Coordinates of C-alpha atoms and ligand atoms in Angstrom, one line a residue:
M1394 CA 0.0 0.0 -0.1
A1395 CA 1.3 3.4 -0.9
P1396 CA 2.1 5.5 2.1
I1397 CA -0.4 8.2 3.2
P1398 CA 1.2 11.6 2.4
G1399 CA 2.3 13.3 5.6
K1400 CA 2.0 10.0 7.6
R1401 CA 5.3 9.3 9.1
E1402 CA 6.6 5.8 9.6
K1403 CA 7.1 4.2 13.3
R1404 CA 10.3 5.4 14.4
I1405 CA 13.2 3.0 14.7
L1406 CA 16.4 3.0 16.7
G1407 CA 19.2 0.4 16.5
T1408 CA 22.8 -0.4 17.1
S1409 CA 25.5 -2.6 15.5
L1410 CA 28.0 -3.8 17.9
K1411 CA 30.4 -4.5 14.9
M1412 CA 33.4 -6.3 16.6
Y1413 CA 33.8 -4.2 19.6
F1414 CA 32.8 -6.6 22.4
D1415 CA 34.0 -10.0 23.4
L1416 CA 31.4 -12.9 24.4
P1417 CA 30.8 -11.8 28.0
D1418 CA 30.6 -8.0 27.2
T1419 CA 28.2 -8.7 24.3
N1420 CA 25.9 -10.7 26.5
R1421 CA 25.9 -8.1 29.3
Y1422 CA 25.2 -5.4 26.6
I1423 CA 22.0 -7.4 25.3
D1424 CA 20.8 -7.5 28.7
S1425 CA 21.1 -4.0 29.4
L1426 CA 19.4 -3.3 25.9
A1427 CA 16.5 -5.7 26.9
A1428 CA 16.0 -3.7 30.1
L1429 CA 15.3 -0.7 27.8
A1430 CA 12.6 -2.4 25.8
P1431 CA 9.7 -1.1 27.9
A1432 CA 10.9 2.5 27.6
A1433 CA 11.1 2.0 23.7
E1434 CA 7.6 0.6 23.5
K1435 CA 6.2 3.5 25.7
A1436 CA 7.9 5.8 23.1
D1437 CA 6.4 3.8 20.4
L1438 CA 9.7 3.1 18.8
D1439 CA 11.2 0.1 17.1
L1440 CA 14.4 -1.0 18.9
F1441 CA 17.0 -3.5 17.2
V1442 CA 20.3 -4.7 18.2
I1443 CA 22.8 -6.3 16.0
P1444 CA 25.4 -8.4 17.8
D1445 CA 28.1 -10.5 16.1
F1446 CA 27.0 -14.0 14.7
I1447 CA 28.2 -15.8 17.8
T1448 CA 25.8 -13.9 19.8
V1449 CA 22.9 -14.3 17.8
L1450 CA 21.5 -17.3 19.6
P1451 CA 22.0 -16.2 23.1
A1452 CA 20.8 -12.8 22.0
K1453 CA 17.7 -14.3 20.8
A1454 CA 16.9 -15.9 24.2
K1455 CA 17.6 -12.7 26.2
L1456 CA 15.4 -10.8 24.0
A1457 CA 12.6 -13.4 23.9
D1458 CA 10.2 -11.4 26.3
T1459 CA 10.7 -8.2 24.6
K1460 CA 9.9 -6.5 21.2
V1461 CA 13.6 -5.8 20.6
M1462 CA 14.3 -6.8 17.0
L1463 CA 17.5 -8.9 16.6
G1464 CA 19.8 -8.3 13.6
A1465 CA 22.7 -9.8 11.8
Q1466 CA 25.9 -7.8 10.4
D1467 CA 25.9 -9.6 7.1
C1468 CA 24.8 -12.8 5.4
Y1469 CA 25.5 -14.8 2.2
S1470 CA 23.5 -14.6 -0.9
E1471 CA 22.8 -18.2 -1.3
D1472 CA 20.8 -20.2 1.1
K1473 CA 23.2 -23.5 1.4
G1474 CA 26.0 -25.0 -0.3
A1475 CA 29.8 -25.2 -0.3
F1476 CA 30.6 -21.6 0.8
T1477 CA 33.0 -21.9 3.7
G1478 CA 33.1 -19.2 6.4
E1479 CA 29.9 -17.7 5.2
V1480 CA 26.4 -17.5 7.1
S1481 CA 23.0 -18.6 5.4
P1482 CA 20.2 -16.3 5.5
V1483 CA 18.1 -19.4 6.1
T1484 CA 19.9 -20.1 9.3
L1485 CA 19.8 -16.4 10.5
S1486 CA 16.0 -16.5 9.9
Q1487 CA 15.6 -19.7 11.8
A1488 CA 17.7 -18.2 14.6
G1489 CA 15.3 -15.2 15.0
V1490 CA 17.1 -12.7 13.1
K1491 CA 14.5 -10.1 11.8
V1492 CA 17.1 -7.4 10.2
V1493 CA 20.2 -8.2 8.1
E1494 CA 22.7 -5.5 7.9
I1495 CA 24.4 -5.3 4.2
G1496 CA 26.7 -2.8 2.3
H1497 CA 28.2 -1.2 5.5
A1498 CA 31.1 1.2 4.4
E1499 CA 33.4 -1.2 6.5
R1500 CA 32.2 -4.2 4.5
R1501 CA 32.6 -2.4 1.3
R1502 CA 36.1 -0.9 2.1
L1503 CA 37.8 -3.8 4.0
F1504 CA 36.1 -6.9 2.4
G1505 CA 35.2 -5.6 -1.1
E1506 CA 31.5 -5.9 -0.8
T1507 CA 30.1 -4.4 -3.9
D1508 CA 26.8 -3.0 -5.1
A1509 CA 26.3 -6.2 -7.1
D1510 CA 26.8 -8.3 -3.7
V1511 CA 24.6 -6.2 -1.8
A1512 CA 21.7 -6.6 -4.5
K1513 CA 22.1 -10.5 -4.2
K1514 CA 22.1 -10.4 -0.4
A1515 CA 18.9 -8.0 -0.4
A1516 CA 17.3 -10.7 -2.5
A1517 CA 18.2 -13.5 -0.3
I1518 CA 17.3 -11.5 2.8
V1519 CA 13.8 -10.8 1.5
K1520 CA 13.2 -14.4 0.1
N1521 CA 13.9 -15.6 3.7
G1522 CA 11.3 -13.2 5.3
M1523 CA 13.8 -10.6 6.9
V1524 CA 14.3 -6.9 6.3
P1525 CA 17.4 -5.7 4.5
L1526 CA 19.1 -2.9 6.3
V1527 CA 21.1 -1.3 3.4
C1528 CA 23.9 1.1 4.3
I1529 CA 24.5 3.9 1.8
G1530 CA 26.7 7.1 1.9
E1531 CA 29.1 9.1 0.2
K1532 CA 32.8 8.7 0.5
S1533 CA 34.2 12.3 0.9
K1534 CA 33.1 15.6 2.4
S1535 CA 33.0 18.5 0.1
N1536 CA 34.3 21.8 1.4
I1537 CA 31.7 23.5 -0.8
A1538 CA 28.3 23.0 1.2
S1539 CA 26.3 24.0 -1.9
Q1540 CA 27.7 21.0 -3.9
A1541 CA 27.7 18.3 -1.0
V1542 CA 24.3 17.6 -1.2
G1543 CA 24.4 16.8 -4.9
I1544 CA 27.7 14.8 -4.5
A1545 CA 26.0 12.7 -1.6
V1546 CA 22.9 11.9 -3.7
G1547 CA 24.7 11.2 -6.7
E1548 CA 26.9 8.4 -4.7
C1549 CA 23.9 7.1 -2.8
K1550 CA 21.5 6.6 -5.8
P1551 CA 23.4 3.6 -7.5
Q1552 CA 23.8 2.1 -4.1
I1553 CA 20.2 2.4 -3.4
D1554 CA 19.2 1.3 -7.1
A1555 CA 21.4 -1.7 -6.9
A1556 CA 20.0 -2.8 -3.2
L1557 CA 16.4 -2.3 -4.5
S1558 CA 17.0 -3.8 -7.9
Q1559 CA 16.4 -7.4 -7.2
I1560 CA 13.7 -7.3 -4.5
P1561 CA 9.9 -6.8 -5.0
N1562 CA 8.6 -3.4 -4.9
D1563 CA 6.4 -4.1 -1.8
A1564 CA 9.3 -5.5 0.3
D1565 CA 10.2 -3.6 3.4
V1566 CA 13.6 -2.1 3.6
I1567 CA 15.5 0.2 5.8
L1568 CA 18.1 2.3 4.6
A1569 CA 21.0 3.8 6.9
Y1570 CA 22.4 7.0 5.5
E1571 CA 25.9 7.2 6.8
P1572 CA 28.3 9.5 5.1
I1573 CA 31.6 7.7 5.3
W1574 CA 33.4 10.5 6.5
A1575 CA 31.2 10.7 9.8
I1576 CA 31.6 7.1 10.6
G1577 CA 34.1 6.7 13.6
A1578 CA 34.4 10.4 13.9
S1579 CA 34.1 12.5 16.9
E1580 CA 30.9 14.3 15.5
P1581 CA 28.1 13.3 13.4
A1582 CA 27.4 14.9 9.9
G1583 CA 25.5 18.4 10.2
A1584 CA 21.7 17.9 10.6
D1585 CA 21.1 20.5 7.6
H1586 CA 23.3 18.2 5.1
V1587 CA 21.6 14.9 6.3
V1588 CA 18.1 16.3 6.1
A1589 CA 18.8 17.7 2.7
V1590 CA 20.2 14.5 1.5
V1591 CA 17.6 12.3 3.0
E1592 CA 14.7 14.5 1.5
A1593 CA 16.3 14.2 -1.9
L1594 CA 16.8 10.4 -1.6
R1595 CA 13.0 10.0 -0.5
T1596 CA 12.1 11.5 -4.1
L1597 CA 14.1 8.5 -5.6
L1598 CA 11.9 6.1 -3.6
A1599 CA 8.6 7.6 -4.2
D1600 CA 7.4 4.7 -6.5
R1601 CA 8.1 2.0 -3.7
S1602 CA 4.8 0.4 -2.1
G1603 CA 6.8 -1.3 0.6
R1604 CA 7.7 0.4 3.9
V1605 CA 11.0 2.3 3.5
R1606 CA 12.5 3.8 6.7
I1607 CA 15.5 5.9 6.5
L1608 CA 18.0 6.2 9.5
Y1609 CA 21.0 8.3 10.1
G1610 CA 24.3 6.7 11.1
G1611 CA 27.8 8.1 11.7
S1612 CA 28.8 9.2 15.1
A1613 CA 25.1 9.5 16.0
K1614 CA 24.8 10.4 19.6
P1615 CA 22.3 12.1 22.2
G1616 CA 21.3 15.6 21.4
I1617 CA 21.1 15.3 17.5
W1618 CA 17.6 13.7 17.0
K1619 CA 15.6 16.7 17.1
A1620 CA 17.3 18.4 14.2
L1621 CA 17.2 15.3 12.2
A1622 CA 13.3 14.3 13.0
P1623 CA 11.7 16.4 10.2
A1624 CA 13.3 14.0 7.3
L1625 CA 14.5 10.8 9.3
D1626 CA 12.8 7.8 10.6
G1627 CA 15.3 7.0 13.2
M1628 CA 18.9 6.5 13.9
F1629 CA 21.5 3.8 13.7
L1630 CA 24.0 4.1 16.4
G1631 CA 27.7 2.7 16.9
R1632 CA 30.1 3.7 19.5
F1633 CA 27.8 6.2 21.3
A1634 CA 25.3 3.3 22.1
H1635 CA 28.1 1.3 24.0
D1636 CA 26.8 3.2 27.2
P1637 CA 23.3 2.0 27.4
K1638 CA 22.6 5.4 29.4
N1639 CA 23.1 7.1 25.9
V1640 CA 20.5 4.7 24.2
E1641 CA 18.0 5.5 27.0
Q1642 CA 18.6 9.1 26.6
I1643 CA 18.0 8.8 22.7
I1644 CA 14.9 6.9 23.4
Q1645 CA 13.4 9.7 25.5
E1646 CA 14.4 12.4 22.9
M1647 CA 12.8 10.2 20.1
R1648 CA 9.4 10.0 21.9
E1649 CA 6.7 11.6 19.8
P1650 CA 6.0 15.1 21.3
Ligands
G3H448 O1 27.0 0.8 12.2 C1 27.1 2.0 12.7 C2 27.7 3.2 12.2 O2 28.9 2.8 11.3 C3 28.1 4.3 12.9 O3 29.2 4.0 14.0 P1 29.8 5.2 14.8 O4 28.7 5.7 15.4 O5 30.7 4.4 15.7 O6 30.4 6.2 14.0

């Protein structure tokens, strides 16, 4: 069903733990996030957490009595076969994963993930009943503010086109707009830039009938949501979620007025 003009999607907040925590720390972290589930529900917010593969199953057990969605940091594009070291989307789905992150800047840069890989993985994720969380973003920061939005949209468009090319028009998708220069930085991208880019990206998505939610990621932290809220559906946290108090604070900031 096409979105009703002016109607906002349910807000969504989540974090990827990347490879920051060891096993005991990840388990402790999942416990603390589970404890925030009632606050997220009260704020009418979807909350998700993406641990490493090893912790997916214990995390599923810890989150069983909550509505916190479980994610995975990657998956392979085939369901089964001779693909040593890869993780099947079938297995992830069976393990309780609802959201699978693909195309993160670190995977593109360090592990050679391409737009074509992202497209195949998105198809496999949707086929297995999960939602692709597709990371997009421009590589460099333009010094000329008036050109920065156009450059960003120009780099994000082929990433989006590829990710959506192999999935049905009515499939739900989450996009995480993460300017690469803002990932792992001390400060997030400026809200004016993010809002302008995301508004432009939404016009490219107008023909989709499935639910599209767009998150901001890249040094996202407490205090920035209000300025992003007019254009964004949520935030994708990294390091600044490591202290659960920050997540708690952001949940409060994201409550509908
Ligand atoms: O997956 C999360 C993003 O890459 C942002 O990470 P960061 O907030 O640590 O920069």
